[in-house]
Tab-separated table of C-alpha atoms in Angstrom:
chain	number	residue	atom	x	y	z
A	1298	MET	CA	14.521	-69.092	12.383
A	1299	TYR	CA	13.169	-65.907	10.833
A	1300	GLU	CA	15.460	-62.921	11.218
A	1301	PRO	CA	13.944	-59.488	10.605
A	1302	PRO	CA	15.925	-57.169	8.310
A	1303	TRP	CA	17.196	-55.079	11.233
A	1304	TYR	CA	18.476	-58.140	13.100
A	1305	ASP	CA	21.953	-58.164	11.567
A	1306	GLN	CA	22.382	-54.452	12.269
A	1307	ASP	CA	21.449	-55.033	15.908
A	1308	LEU	CA	23.999	-57.837	16.173
A	1309	GLU	CA	26.670	-55.598	14.645
A	1310	GLN	CA	25.844	-52.829	17.111
A	1311	ALA	CA	25.914	-55.225	20.065
A	1312	ALA	CA	29.252	-56.601	18.853
A	1313	SER	CA	30.651	-53.096	18.417
A	1314	ASN	CA	29.574	-52.165	21.952
A	1315	ALA	CA	31.080	-55.376	23.331
A	1316	ALA	CA	34.331	-54.858	21.430
A	1317	GLN	CA	34.729	-51.408	22.953
A	1318	ARG	CA	33.700	-52.317	26.482
A	1319	PHE	CA	35.645	-55.582	26.743
A	1320	ASP	CA	38.642	-54.672	24.554
A	1321	LEU	CA	38.000	-57.283	21.853
A	1322	ASP	CA	38.487	-57.069	18.130
A	1323	ASP	CA	35.315	-56.876	16.044
A	1324	ASP	CA	35.437	-60.481	14.822
A	1325	GLU	CA	35.914	-61.870	18.328
A	1326	ALA	CA	33.089	-59.737	19.668
A	1327	ARG	CA	30.717	-60.751	16.863
A	1328	GLU	CA	31.472	-64.448	17.424
A	1329	LEU	CA	30.801	-64.132	21.154
A	1330	VAL	CA	27.632	-62.091	20.615
A	1331	GLU	CA	26.252	-64.739	18.261
A	1332	MET	CA	27.053	-67.441	20.821
A	1333	VAL	CA	25.263	-65.474	23.549
A	1334	VAL	CA	22.224	-64.825	21.343
A	1335	ASP	CA	21.919	-68.535	20.599
A	1336	ALA	CA	22.031	-69.227	24.347
A	1337	LEU	CA	19.463	-66.533	25.116
A	1338	GLU	CA	17.112	-67.995	22.534
A	1339	GLU	CA	17.613	-71.477	23.982
A	1340	GLY	CA	17.237	-70.241	27.555
A	1341	GLY	CA	17.763	-72.137	30.785
A	1342	ASP	CA	21.222	-73.478	31.512
A	1343	ALA	CA	22.447	-72.408	28.077
A	1344	VAL	CA	22.721	-68.803	29.312
A	1345	GLY	CA	25.006	-69.726	32.198
A	1346	ASP	CA	26.980	-72.005	29.916
A	1347	ALA	CA	27.476	-69.115	27.486
A	1348	ALA	CA	28.844	-66.916	30.274
A	1349	TRP	CA	31.309	-69.667	31.155
A	1350	ASP	CA	32.237	-70.140	27.473
A	1351	VAL	CA	32.930	-66.403	27.096
A	1352	GLU	CA	35.323	-66.499	30.054
A	1353	ASN	CA	36.902	-69.725	28.819
A	1354	GLU	CA	37.576	-68.355	25.337
A	1355	HIS	CA	38.664	-64.903	26.579
A	1356	PRO	CA	39.894	-65.165	30.185
A	1357	GLY	CA	39.998	-61.387	30.703
A	1358	VAL	CA	36.321	-60.979	29.833
A	1359	PRO	CA	33.793	-61.398	32.664
A	1360	GLY	CA	31.246	-63.770	31.156
A	1361	GLU	CA	28.215	-62.758	33.201
A	1362	ASP	CA	28.780	-59.070	32.461
A	1363	PHE	CA	29.235	-59.825	28.779
A	1364	VAL	CA	26.011	-61.843	28.619
A	1365	GLU	CA	24.072	-59.168	30.517
A	1366	ASP	CA	25.354	-56.403	28.226
A	1367	VAL	CA	24.473	-58.320	25.075
A	1368	ALA	CA	21.048	-59.166	26.472
A	1369	ALA	CA	20.414	-55.494	27.280
A	1370	ASP	CA	21.641	-54.331	23.853
A	1371	LEU	CA	19.310	-56.756	22.075
A	1372	GLY	CA	16.268	-56.482	24.349
A	1373	TYR	CA	16.660	-59.873	26.009
A	1374	GLU	CA	17.167	-58.551	29.548
A	1375	ASP	CA	13.807	-59.979	30.670
A	1376	LEU	CA	15.181	-63.486	30.027
A	1377	LEU	CA	17.975	-63.201	32.591
């Protein structure tokens, strides 16, 4: 998949926002953001599965809210 030069910066910003909002460290947030982006690109059931995976890996983090925030940060909100 082609990734424009700004793509990594956008992921870092989304991860930084997620880390602050959901009280995660930067590495955890980046890992979860990448998982959500993969699901958003795949679409369908993968998005719901990603929300469940977020909650499973970090029980204090509401998966649907996390996915929606990442989608909004990266311009994917039309896919939800």
